[in-house]
Coordinates of C-alpha atoms and ligand atoms in Angstrom, one line a residue:
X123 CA -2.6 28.1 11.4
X124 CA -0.6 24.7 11.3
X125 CA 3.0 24.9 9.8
X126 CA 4.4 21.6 8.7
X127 CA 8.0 20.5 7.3
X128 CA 9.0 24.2 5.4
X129 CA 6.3 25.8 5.3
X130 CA 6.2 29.2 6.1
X131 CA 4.2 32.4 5.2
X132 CA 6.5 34.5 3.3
X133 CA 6.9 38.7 2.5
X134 CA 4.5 39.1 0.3
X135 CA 2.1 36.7 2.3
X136 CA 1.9 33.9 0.4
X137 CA 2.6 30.1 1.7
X138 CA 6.1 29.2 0.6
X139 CA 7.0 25.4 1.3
X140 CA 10.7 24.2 0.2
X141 CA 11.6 28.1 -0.1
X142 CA 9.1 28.2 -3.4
X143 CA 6.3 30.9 -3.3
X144 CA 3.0 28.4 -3.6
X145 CA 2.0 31.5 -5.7
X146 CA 5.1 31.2 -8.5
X147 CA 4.2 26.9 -8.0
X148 CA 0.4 27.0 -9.2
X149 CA 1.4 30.2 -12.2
X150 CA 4.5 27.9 -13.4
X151 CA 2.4 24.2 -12.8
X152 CA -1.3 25.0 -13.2
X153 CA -3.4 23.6 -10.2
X154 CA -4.5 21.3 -8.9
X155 CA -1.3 20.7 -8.0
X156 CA 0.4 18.4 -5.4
X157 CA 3.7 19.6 -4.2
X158 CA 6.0 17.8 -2.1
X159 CA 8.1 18.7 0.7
X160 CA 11.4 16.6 -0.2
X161 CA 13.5 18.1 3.0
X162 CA 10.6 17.0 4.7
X163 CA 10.5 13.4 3.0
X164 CA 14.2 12.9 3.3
X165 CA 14.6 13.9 6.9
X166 CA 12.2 11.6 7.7
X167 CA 13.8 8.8 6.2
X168 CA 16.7 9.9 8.5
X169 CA 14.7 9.8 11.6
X170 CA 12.9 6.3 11.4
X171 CA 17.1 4.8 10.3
X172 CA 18.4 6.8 13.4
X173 CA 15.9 6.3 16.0
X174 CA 15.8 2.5 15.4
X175 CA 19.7 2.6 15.1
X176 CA 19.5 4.1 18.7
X177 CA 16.9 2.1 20.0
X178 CA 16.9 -1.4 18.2
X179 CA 20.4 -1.5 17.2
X180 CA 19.8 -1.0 13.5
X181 CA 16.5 -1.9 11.4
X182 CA 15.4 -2.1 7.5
X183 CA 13.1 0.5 7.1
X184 CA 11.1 -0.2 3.8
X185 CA 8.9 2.8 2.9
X186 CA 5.6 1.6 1.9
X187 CA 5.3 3.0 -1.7
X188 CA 1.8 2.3 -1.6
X189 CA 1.5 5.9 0.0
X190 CA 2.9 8.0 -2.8
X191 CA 4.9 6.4 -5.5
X192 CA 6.4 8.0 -8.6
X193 CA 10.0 7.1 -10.1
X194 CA 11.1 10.2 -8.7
X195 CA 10.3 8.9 -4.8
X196 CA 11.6 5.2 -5.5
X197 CA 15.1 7.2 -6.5
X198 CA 14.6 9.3 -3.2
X199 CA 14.2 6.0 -1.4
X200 CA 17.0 4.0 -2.9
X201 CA 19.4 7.2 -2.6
X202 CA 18.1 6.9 1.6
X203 CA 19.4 3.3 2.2
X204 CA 15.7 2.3 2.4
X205 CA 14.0 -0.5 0.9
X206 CA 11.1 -0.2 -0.7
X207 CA 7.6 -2.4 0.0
X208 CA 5.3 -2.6 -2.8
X209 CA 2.0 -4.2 -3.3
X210 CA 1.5 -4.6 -6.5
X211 CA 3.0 -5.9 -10.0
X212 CA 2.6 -1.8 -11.0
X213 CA 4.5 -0.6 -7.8
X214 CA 6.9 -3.5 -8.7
X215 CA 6.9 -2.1 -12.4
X216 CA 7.6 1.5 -11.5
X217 CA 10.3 0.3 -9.1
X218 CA 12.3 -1.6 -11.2
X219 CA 11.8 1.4 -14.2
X220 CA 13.6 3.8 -11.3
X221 CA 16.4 1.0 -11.1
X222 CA 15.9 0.4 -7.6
X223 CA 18.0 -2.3 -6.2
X224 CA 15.6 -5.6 -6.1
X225 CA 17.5 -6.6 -3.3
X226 CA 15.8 -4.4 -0.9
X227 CA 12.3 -5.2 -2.3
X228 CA 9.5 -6.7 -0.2
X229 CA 6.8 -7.6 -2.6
X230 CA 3.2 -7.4 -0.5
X231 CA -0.3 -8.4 -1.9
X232 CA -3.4 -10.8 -0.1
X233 CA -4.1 -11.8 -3.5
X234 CA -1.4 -12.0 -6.0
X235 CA -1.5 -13.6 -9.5
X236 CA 0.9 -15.6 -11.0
X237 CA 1.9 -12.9 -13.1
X238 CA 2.6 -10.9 -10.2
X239 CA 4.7 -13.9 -8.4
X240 CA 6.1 -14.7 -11.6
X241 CA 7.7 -10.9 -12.1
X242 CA 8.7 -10.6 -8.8
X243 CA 10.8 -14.1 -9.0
X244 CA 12.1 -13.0 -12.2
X245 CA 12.9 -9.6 -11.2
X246 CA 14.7 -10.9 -7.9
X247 CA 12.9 -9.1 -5.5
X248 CA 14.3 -9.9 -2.1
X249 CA 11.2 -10.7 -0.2
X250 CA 8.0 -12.0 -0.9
X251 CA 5.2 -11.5 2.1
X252 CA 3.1 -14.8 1.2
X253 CA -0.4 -14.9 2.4
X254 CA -2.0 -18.1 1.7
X255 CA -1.7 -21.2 1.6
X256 CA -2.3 -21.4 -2.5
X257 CA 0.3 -19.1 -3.2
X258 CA 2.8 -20.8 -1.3
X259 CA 2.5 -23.8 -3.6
X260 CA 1.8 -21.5 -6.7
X261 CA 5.2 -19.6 -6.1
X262 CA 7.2 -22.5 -5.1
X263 CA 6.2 -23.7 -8.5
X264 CA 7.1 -20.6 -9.8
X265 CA 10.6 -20.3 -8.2
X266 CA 11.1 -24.1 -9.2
X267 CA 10.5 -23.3 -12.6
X268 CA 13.0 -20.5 -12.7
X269 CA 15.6 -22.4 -11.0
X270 CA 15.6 -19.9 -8.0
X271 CA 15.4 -20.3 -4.7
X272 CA 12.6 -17.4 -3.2
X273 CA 13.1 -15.9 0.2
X274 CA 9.8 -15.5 1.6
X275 CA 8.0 -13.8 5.0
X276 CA 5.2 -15.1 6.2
X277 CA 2.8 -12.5 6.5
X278 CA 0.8 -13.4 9.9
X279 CA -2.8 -12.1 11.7
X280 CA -1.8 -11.3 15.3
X281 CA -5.6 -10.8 16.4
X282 CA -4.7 -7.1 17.2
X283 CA -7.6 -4.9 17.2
X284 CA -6.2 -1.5 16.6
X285 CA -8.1 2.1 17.0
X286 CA -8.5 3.2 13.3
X287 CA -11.0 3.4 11.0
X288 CA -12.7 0.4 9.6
X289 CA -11.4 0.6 6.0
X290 CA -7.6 0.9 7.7
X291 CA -8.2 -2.1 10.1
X292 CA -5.1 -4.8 9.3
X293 CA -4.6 -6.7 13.1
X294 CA -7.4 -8.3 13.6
X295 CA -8.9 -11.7 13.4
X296 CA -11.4 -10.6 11.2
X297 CA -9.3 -9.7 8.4
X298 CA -8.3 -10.8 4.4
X299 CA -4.9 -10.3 5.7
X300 CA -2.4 -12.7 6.8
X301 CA -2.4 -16.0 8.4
X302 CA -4.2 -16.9 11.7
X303 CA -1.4 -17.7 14.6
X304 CA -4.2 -18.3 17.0
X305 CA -6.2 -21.0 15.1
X306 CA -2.8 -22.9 14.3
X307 CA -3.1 -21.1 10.2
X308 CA 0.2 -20.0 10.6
X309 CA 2.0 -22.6 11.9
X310 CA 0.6 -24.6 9.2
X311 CA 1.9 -22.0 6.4
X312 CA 5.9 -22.3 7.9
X313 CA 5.0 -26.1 7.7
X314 CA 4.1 -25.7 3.8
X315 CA 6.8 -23.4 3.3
X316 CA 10.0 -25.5 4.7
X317 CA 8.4 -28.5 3.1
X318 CA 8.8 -26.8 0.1
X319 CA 11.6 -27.1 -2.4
X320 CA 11.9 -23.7 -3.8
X321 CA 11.3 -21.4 -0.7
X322 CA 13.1 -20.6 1.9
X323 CA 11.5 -19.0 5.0
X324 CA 13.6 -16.3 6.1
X325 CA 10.9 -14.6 8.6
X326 CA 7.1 -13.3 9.4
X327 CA 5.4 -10.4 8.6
X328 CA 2.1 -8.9 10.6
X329 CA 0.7 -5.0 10.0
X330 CA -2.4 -4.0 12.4
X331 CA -3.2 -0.9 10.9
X332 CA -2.9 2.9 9.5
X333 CA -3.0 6.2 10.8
X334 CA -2.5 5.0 14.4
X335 CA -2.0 7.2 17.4
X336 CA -1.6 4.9 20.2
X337 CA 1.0 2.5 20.3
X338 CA -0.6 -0.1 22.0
X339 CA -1.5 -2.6 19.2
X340 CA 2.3 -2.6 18.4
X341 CA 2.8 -3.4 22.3
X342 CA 0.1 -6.3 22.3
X343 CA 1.5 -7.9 19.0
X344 CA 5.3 -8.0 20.2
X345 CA 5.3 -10.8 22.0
X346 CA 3.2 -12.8 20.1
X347 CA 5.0 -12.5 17.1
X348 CA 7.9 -13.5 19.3
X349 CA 6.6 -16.3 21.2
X350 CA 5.3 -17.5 17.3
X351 CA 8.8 -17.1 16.3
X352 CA 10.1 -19.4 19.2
X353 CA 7.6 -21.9 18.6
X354 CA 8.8 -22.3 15.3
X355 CA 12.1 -22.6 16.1
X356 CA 10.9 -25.5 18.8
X357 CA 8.1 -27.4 16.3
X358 CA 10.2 -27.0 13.2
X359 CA 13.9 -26.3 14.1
X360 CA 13.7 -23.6 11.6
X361 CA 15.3 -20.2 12.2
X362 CA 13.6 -17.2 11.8
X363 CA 15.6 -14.0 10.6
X364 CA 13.6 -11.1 10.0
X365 CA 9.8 -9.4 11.7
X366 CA 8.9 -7.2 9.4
X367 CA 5.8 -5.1 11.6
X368 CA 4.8 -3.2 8.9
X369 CA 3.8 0.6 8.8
X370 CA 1.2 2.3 11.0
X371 CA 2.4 5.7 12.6
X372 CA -0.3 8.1 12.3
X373 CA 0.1 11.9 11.4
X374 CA -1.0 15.1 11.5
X375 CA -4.0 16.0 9.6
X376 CA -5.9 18.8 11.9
X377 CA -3.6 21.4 14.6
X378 CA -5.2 19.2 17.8
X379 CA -3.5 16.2 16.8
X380 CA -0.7 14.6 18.0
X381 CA 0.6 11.6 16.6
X382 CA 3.5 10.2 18.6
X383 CA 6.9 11.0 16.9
X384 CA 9.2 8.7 15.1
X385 CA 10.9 8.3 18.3
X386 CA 8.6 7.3 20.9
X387 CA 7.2 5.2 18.2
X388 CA 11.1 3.6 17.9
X389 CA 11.1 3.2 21.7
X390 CA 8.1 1.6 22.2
X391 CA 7.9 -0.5 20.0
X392 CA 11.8 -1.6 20.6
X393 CA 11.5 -1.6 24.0
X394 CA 8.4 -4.1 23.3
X395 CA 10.3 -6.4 21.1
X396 CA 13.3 -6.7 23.4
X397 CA 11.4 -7.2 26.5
X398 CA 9.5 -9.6 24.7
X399 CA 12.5 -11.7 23.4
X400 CA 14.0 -11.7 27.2
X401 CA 10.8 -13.7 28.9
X402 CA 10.8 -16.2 25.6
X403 CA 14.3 -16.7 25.8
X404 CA 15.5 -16.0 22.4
X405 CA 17.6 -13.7 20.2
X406 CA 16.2 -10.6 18.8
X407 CA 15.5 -10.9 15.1
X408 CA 16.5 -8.3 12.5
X409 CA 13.8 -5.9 12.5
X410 CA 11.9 -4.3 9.8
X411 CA 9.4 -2.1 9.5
X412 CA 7.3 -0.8 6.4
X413 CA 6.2 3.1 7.2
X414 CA 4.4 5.2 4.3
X415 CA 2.3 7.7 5.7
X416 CA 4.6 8.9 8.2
X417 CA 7.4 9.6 5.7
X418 CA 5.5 11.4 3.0
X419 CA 2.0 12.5 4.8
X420 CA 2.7 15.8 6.2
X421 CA 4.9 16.7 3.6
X422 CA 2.4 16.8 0.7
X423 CA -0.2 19.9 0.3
X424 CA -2.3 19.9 -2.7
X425 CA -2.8 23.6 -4.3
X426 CA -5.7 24.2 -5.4
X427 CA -7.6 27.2 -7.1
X428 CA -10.7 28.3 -5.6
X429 CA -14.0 29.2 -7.7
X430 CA -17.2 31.2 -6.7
X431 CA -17.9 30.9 -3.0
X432 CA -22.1 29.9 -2.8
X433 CA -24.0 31.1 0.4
X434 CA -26.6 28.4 0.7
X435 CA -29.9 29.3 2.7
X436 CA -30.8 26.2 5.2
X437 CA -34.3 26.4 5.9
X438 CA -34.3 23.1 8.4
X439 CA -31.5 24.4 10.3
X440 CA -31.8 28.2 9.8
X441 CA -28.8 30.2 8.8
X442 CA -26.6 30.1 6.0
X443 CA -23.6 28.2 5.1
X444 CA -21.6 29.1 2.5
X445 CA -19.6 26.4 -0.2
X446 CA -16.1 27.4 -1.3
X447 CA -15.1 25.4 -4.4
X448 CA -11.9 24.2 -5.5
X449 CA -10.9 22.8 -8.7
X450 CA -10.0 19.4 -7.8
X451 CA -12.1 17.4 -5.3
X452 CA -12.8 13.4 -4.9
X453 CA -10.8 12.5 -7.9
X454 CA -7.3 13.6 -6.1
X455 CA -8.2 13.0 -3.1
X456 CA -10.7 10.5 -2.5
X457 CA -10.0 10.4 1.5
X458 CA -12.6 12.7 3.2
X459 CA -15.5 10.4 1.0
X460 CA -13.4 7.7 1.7
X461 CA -13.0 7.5 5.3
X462 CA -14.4 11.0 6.4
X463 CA -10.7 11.7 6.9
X464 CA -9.9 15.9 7.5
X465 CA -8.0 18.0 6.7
X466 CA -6.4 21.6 7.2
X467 CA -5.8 23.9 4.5
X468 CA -4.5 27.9 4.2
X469 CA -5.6 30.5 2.0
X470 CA -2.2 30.5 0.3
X471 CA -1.8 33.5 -1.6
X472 CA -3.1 35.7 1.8
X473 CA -1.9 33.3 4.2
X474 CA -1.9 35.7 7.5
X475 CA -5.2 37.4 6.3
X476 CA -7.8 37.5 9.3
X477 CA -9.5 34.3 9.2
X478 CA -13.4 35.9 9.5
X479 CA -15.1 33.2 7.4
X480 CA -16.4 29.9 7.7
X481 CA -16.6 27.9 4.5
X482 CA -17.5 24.6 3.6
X483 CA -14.2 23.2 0.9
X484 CA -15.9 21.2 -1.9
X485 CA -14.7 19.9 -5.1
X486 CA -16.2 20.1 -8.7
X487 CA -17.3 16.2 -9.1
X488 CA -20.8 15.1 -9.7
X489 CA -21.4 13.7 -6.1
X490 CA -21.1 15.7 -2.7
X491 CA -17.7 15.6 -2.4
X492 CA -16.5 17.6 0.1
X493 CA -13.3 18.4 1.0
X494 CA -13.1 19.9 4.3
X495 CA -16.9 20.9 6.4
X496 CA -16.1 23.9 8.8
X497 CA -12.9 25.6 8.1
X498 CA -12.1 29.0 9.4
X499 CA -10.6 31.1 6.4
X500 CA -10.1 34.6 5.2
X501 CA -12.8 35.9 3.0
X502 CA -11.9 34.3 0.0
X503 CA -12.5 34.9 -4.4
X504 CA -12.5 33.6 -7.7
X505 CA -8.5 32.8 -8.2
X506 CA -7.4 32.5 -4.8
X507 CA -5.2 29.2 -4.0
X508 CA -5.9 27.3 -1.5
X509 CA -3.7 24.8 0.3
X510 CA -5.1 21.6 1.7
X511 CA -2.3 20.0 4.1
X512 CA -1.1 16.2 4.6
X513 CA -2.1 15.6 1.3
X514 CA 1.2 13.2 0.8
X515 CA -0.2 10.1 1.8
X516 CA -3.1 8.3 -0.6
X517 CA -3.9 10.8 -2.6
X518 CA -2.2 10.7 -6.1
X519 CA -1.7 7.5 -5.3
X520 CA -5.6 6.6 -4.9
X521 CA -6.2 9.3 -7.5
X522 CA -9.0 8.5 -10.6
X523 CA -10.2 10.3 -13.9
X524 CA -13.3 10.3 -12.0
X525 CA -16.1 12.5 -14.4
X526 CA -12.4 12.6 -16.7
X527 CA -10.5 14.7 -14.8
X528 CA -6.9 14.8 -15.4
X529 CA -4.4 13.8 -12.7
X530 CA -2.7 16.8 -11.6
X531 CA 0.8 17.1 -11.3
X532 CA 3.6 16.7 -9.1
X533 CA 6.5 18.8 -7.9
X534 CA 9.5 18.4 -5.6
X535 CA 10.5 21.4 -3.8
X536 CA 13.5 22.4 -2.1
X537 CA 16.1 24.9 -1.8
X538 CA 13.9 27.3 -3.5
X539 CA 13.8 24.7 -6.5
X540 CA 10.9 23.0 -7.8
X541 CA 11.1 19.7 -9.7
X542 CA 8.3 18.0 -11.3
X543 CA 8.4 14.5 -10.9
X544 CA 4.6 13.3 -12.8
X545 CA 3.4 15.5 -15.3
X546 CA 0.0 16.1 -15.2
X547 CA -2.2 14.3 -17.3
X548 CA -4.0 15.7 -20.6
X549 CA -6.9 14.9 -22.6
X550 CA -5.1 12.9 -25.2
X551 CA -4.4 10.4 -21.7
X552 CA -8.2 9.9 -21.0
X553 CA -9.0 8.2 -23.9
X554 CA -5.5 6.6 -24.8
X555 CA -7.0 3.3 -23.5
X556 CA -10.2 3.6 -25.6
X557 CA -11.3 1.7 -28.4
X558 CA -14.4 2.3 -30.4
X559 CA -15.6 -1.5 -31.9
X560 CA -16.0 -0.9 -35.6
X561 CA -20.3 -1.7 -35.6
X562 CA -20.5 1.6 -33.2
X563 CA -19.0 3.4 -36.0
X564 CA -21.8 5.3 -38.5
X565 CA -24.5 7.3 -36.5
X566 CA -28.1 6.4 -38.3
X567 CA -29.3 9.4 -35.7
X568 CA -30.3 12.4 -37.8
X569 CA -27.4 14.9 -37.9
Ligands
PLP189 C1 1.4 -4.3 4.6 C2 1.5 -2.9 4.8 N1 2.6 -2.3 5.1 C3 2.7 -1.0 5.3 C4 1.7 -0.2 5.1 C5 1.8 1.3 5.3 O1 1.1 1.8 6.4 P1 1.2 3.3 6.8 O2 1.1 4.1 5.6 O3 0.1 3.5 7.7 O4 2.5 3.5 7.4 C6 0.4 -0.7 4.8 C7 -0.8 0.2 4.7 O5 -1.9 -0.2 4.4 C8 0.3 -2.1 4.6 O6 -0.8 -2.7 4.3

């Protein structure tokens, strides 16, 4: 059985995370039910501050709120020293409705409207990653009208390849992301920028990918992020503050992997950078870095409670298998259809129970939409809870009312206290949005 952050099996053998009995969690929340492990969260934040303290000399670590974000976490964040990256004008929204400090805002997006620029300038956020040449000119009009000057970073494409699935792809040349530095793009983008009269280019930007356990593609995109940065300071005379490498550390999902931890990825990738300012001669920017799965992966678990078990017969490939429902599925967490991610989970109200089943996890939506294939359990009933692990990381936030499902809730444990931080949602909140145009009104179908 994999541990992560608190967890541990308690007494009366039941999975306790945060020193709450999951048990006491799903009778007092209703399931499903995504708790969070805010030791786990907060440490975390520690770690990626200390170990690029130690090996950088210092860096801005903004957590990518993309990940999970709920007012709750942007107040975590804030009450950290972090910044905060967000992606959208919502992110932005539920940001600023925490009262984060715009100052350490980097506002992210391959596509954002005028709207979105236009809240962003207004609202003061610190960065903006631009990432085409039409929104350079649409937000230097924007700024211009405001009577502000915007800080921007230029968000670049390295050509990195990295080893992830498709869907989480970033580096490479191939990509809606970023500017091209090898096709001269990018160069062209700082030109538009300093030309400009409203923005003022403080630095670039590149991310290659998520859920990455080697390092390399960070390796291979230091020093040409650095040589870009001294041909810019050569062409233009410009000078380039800030790298912001984005997010990318990978983490564990299933007991046989082993992502590297915060601090080999701060050594590497420091080590990397400094090397690579040495042979191209110049000083090393301020670094930053934009992680979101690392800090709040492992420390979700999503509690959910299980229904009938159904042995299926298979006739093509005799023997039976047998389908272990829960009452959630591809509406919390659309991952495993997603990008056949997988995951671990524990029988959490008879954790140490002799695992002498196999089961197939599914969830209750009208497709296939299976959790976890092939997971060694204890025999398990109607009512048990089970825990499905690493759950922190894009799940409530790529969440739906698929087949109107509510949104579970969310809870911060620790200490033995559990906080909820997003209600769940109820019926009245699926058809809130809903309007019914008044020549649909008046059935002429017989009673
Ligand atoms: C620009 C940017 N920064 C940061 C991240 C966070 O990545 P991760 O959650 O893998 O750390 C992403 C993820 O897609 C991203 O697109």
């Amino acid at each position: 059985m994999m541990l992560l952050g608190t967890q541990k099996v308690n007494g009366k053998n039941h999975l306790e995370i945060g020193g709450c009995d999951v048990a006491d969690l799903a009778a007092q929340f209703g399931t499903p039910l995504y708790v969070m492990d805010e030791k786990f969260v907060r440490e975390k934040c520690r770690e990626y501050k200390k170990a690029f303290e130690l090996e950088y000399g210092g860096a801005d670590i903004a957590y990518a709120s993309k990940a999970f974000i709920v007012t709750a976490m942007c107040a975590l964040v804030d009450q950290e020293g972090m910044w905060l990256d967000v992606a959208s004008a919502g992110e932005l929204y539920t940001a600023k409705q925490a009262g984060f400090p715009m100052g350490r805002v980097v506002m992210h997006g391959n596509f954002k409207s005028g709207d979105e620029l236009e809240m962003a300038v207004d609202l003061g956020v610190k960065y903006v990653v631009v990432d085409s040449f039409q929104e350079i000119e649409l937000l230097n009009v924007i700024a211009q009208d405001a009577g502000k000057k915007q800080e921007i970073l230029l968000r670049c494409n390295p050509g990195v390849d990295p080893d992830t699935h498709r869907l989480i792809r970033t580096g490479q040349e191939d990509s809606k992301f970023g500017l091209n530095i090898k096709d001269g793009s990018a160069m062209q983008a700082v030109k538009q920028t300093l030309g400009s009269d409203a923005l003022v280019v403080k630095g670039l930007h590149c991310h290659v990918g998520s859920q990455l356990f080697d390092l390399s593609p960070f390796i291979d995109s230091a020093p040409i992020m650095i040589e870009f940065i001294k041909q810019i300071v050569t062409e233009t005379g410009a000078s380039i503050e800030v790298l912001d490498i984005g997010g990318g550390l990978g983490v564990r999902y299933l007991e046989e992997h082993n992502p590297p931890s915060v601090d080999e990825f701060a050594k590497t990738i420091s080590e990397a950078l400094i090397t690579a300012c040495a042979v191209a001669g110049i000083e090393k920017p301020r670094l930053m870095l934009e992680p979101g799965r690392s800090i709040v992966g492992e420390a979700g678990t999503t509690i959910y409670t299980v229904g009938a078990p159904k042995e299926v017969n298979i006739a093509q490939d005799p023997g039976t298998k047998t389908y272990l429902p829960v009452d959630g599925g591809l509406s919390d967490n659309p991952r495993p259809s997603l990008y056949d991610a997988k995951y671990s989970a524990i029988l959490a109200n008879r954790a140490n129970d002799a695992q002498t089943k196999t089961y197939t996890v599914c969830g209750k939506h009208c497709e296939t939409d299976n959790l976890i294939s092939n997971i060694a359990l204890p025999e398990a009933k109607t009512g048990d809870l089970l825990a499905v692990q690493t759950t922190g990381a894009y799940n409530h936030s790529m969440a739906s009312n698929y087949n109107r499902f509510t949104r579970p809730a969310v809870v911060f444990v620790m200490d033995g206290k559990a906080d909820l931080v997003a209600r769940r949602e109820n019926m009245e909140d699926l058809v809130v949005c809903d309007l019914i145009p008044k020549r649909f009104k008046g059935s002429t179908a017989p009673a």
